[in-house]
Coordinates of C-alpha atoms in Angstrom, one line a residue:
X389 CA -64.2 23.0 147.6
X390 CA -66.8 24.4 145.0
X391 CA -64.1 22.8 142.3
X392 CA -64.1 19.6 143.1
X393 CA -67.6 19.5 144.2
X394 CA -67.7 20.4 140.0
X395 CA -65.6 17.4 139.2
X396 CA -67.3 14.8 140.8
X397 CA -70.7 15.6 139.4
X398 CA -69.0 15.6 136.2
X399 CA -67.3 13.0 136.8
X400 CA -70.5 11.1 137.6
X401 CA -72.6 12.7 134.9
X402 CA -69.9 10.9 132.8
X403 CA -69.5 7.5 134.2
X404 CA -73.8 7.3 133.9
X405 CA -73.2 8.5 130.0
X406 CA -70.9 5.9 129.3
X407 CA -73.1 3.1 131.6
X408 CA -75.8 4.3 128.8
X409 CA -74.0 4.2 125.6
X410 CA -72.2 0.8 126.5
X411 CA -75.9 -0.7 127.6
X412 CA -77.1 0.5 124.1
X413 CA -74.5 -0.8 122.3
X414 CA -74.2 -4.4 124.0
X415 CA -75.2 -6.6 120.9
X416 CA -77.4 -9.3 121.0
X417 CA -76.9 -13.1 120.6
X418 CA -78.2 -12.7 117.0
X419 CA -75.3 -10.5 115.8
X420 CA -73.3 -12.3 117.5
X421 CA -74.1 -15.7 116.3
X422 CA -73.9 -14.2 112.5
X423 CA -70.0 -12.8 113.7
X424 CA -69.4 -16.3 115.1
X425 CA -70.4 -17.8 111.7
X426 CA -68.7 -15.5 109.6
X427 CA -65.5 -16.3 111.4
X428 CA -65.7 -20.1 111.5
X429 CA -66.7 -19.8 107.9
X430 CA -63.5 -17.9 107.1
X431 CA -61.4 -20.3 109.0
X432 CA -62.8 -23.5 107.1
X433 CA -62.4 -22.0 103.8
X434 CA -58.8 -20.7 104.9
X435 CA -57.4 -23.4 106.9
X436 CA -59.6 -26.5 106.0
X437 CA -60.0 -26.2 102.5
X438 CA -56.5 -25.0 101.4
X439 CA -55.8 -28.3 103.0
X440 CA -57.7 -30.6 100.5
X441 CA -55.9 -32.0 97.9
X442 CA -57.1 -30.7 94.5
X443 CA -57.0 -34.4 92.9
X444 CA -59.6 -35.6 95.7
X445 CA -61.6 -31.9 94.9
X446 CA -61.5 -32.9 91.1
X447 CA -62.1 -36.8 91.2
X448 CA -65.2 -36.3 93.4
X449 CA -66.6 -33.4 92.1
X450 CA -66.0 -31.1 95.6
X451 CA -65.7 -27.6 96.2
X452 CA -64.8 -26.9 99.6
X453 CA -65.8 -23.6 99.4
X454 CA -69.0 -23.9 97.6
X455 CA -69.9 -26.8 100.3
X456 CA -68.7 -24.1 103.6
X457 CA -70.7 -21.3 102.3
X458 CA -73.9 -22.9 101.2
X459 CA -74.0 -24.8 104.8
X460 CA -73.7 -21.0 106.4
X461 CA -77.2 -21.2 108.0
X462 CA -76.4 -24.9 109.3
X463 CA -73.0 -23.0 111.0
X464 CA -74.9 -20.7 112.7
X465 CA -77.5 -23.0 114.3
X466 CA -74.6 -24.7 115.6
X467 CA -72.8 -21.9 117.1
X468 CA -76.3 -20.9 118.4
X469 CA -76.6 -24.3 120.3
X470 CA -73.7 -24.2 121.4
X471 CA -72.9 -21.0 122.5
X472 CA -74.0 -19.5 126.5
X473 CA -74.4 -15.7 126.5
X474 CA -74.1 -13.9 129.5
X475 CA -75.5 -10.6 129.8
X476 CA -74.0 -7.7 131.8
X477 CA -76.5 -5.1 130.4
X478 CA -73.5 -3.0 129.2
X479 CA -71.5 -5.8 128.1
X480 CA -71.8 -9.9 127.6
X481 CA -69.9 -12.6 127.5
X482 CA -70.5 -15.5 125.2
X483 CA -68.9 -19.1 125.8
X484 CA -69.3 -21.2 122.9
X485 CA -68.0 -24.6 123.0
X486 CA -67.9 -26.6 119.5
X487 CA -67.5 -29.6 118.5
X488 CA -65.9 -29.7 114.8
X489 CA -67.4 -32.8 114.6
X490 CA -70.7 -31.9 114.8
X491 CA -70.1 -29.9 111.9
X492 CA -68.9 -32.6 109.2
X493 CA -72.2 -33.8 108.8
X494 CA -73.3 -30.7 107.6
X495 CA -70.6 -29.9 105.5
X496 CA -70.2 -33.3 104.4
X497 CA -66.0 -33.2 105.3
X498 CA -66.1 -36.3 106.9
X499 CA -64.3 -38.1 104.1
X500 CA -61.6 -35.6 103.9
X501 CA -61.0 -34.8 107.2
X502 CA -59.9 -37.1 110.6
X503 CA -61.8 -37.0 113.6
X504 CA -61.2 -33.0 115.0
X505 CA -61.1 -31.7 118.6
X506 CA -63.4 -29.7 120.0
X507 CA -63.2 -26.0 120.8
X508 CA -64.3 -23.5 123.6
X509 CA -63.9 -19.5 122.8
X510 CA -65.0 -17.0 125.0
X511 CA -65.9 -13.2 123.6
X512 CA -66.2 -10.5 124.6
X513 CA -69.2 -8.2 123.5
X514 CA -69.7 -4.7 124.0
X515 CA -70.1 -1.1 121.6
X516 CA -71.0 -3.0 119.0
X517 CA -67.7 -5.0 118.7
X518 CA -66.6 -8.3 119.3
X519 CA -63.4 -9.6 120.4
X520 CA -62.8 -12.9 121.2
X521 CA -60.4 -13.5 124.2
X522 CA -60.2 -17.1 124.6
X523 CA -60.0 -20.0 122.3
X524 CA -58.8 -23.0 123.2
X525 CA -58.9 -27.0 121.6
X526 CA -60.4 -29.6 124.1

């Protein structure tokens, strides 16, 4: 009885350790608006810009990539007024929903590019990591 008495205080001890190091680890809406950014950014220079023709790049004098990374701090406002965070101390949850075409005007794509659908991701948040477990187009 002694034995298992043993066990469940350790076992305790370690579920209250882990309760701790996951509520300290939770990251903020900050960090993860600057993730959030970094990602669209790497999926606009990947997807978007691969996809305009060079001619159109050379005639008018556009770099894509030049225009995503420079509007960077524009991206992130828009993630960050777009985005719901829900906090569960040891972990959140944020739910972003974007409209692409909120961000043409900012990147100045809407020449090159058609109307877009919006998206909605959901990620997860916890130990200093994000994944994100949900994205779907509207």
């Amino acid at each position: 009885m002694k034995a298992l008495t043993i066990m469940a205080y350790v076992g305790v001890f370690g579920l209250a350790a882990l309760g701790v190091a996951m509520a300290k680890t939770n990251p903020s809406q900050v960090e993860y608006e600057e993730y959030a950014a970094r990602r669209l950014t790497e999926y606009l220079n990947t997807n978007v810009c691969k996809k305009t023709p060079k001619f159109l790049e050379n005639v008018m004098q556009f770099n894509c990539r030049q225009v995503v990374d420079s509007a960077q701090p524009r991206l992130r406002e828009i993630i960050a007024d777009s985005t719901i965070r829900q906090d569960f101390i040891v972990f959140s949850i944020y739910r972003t929903d974007l409209n692409v075409n909120s961000l043409i005007p900012a990147l100045r794509l809407d020449s090159i590019l058609p109307s877009t659908p919006g998206y909605q991701f959901e990620t997860l948040g916890a130990f200093n990591q994000f994944y994100t477990y949900k994205a779907e187009q509207q």
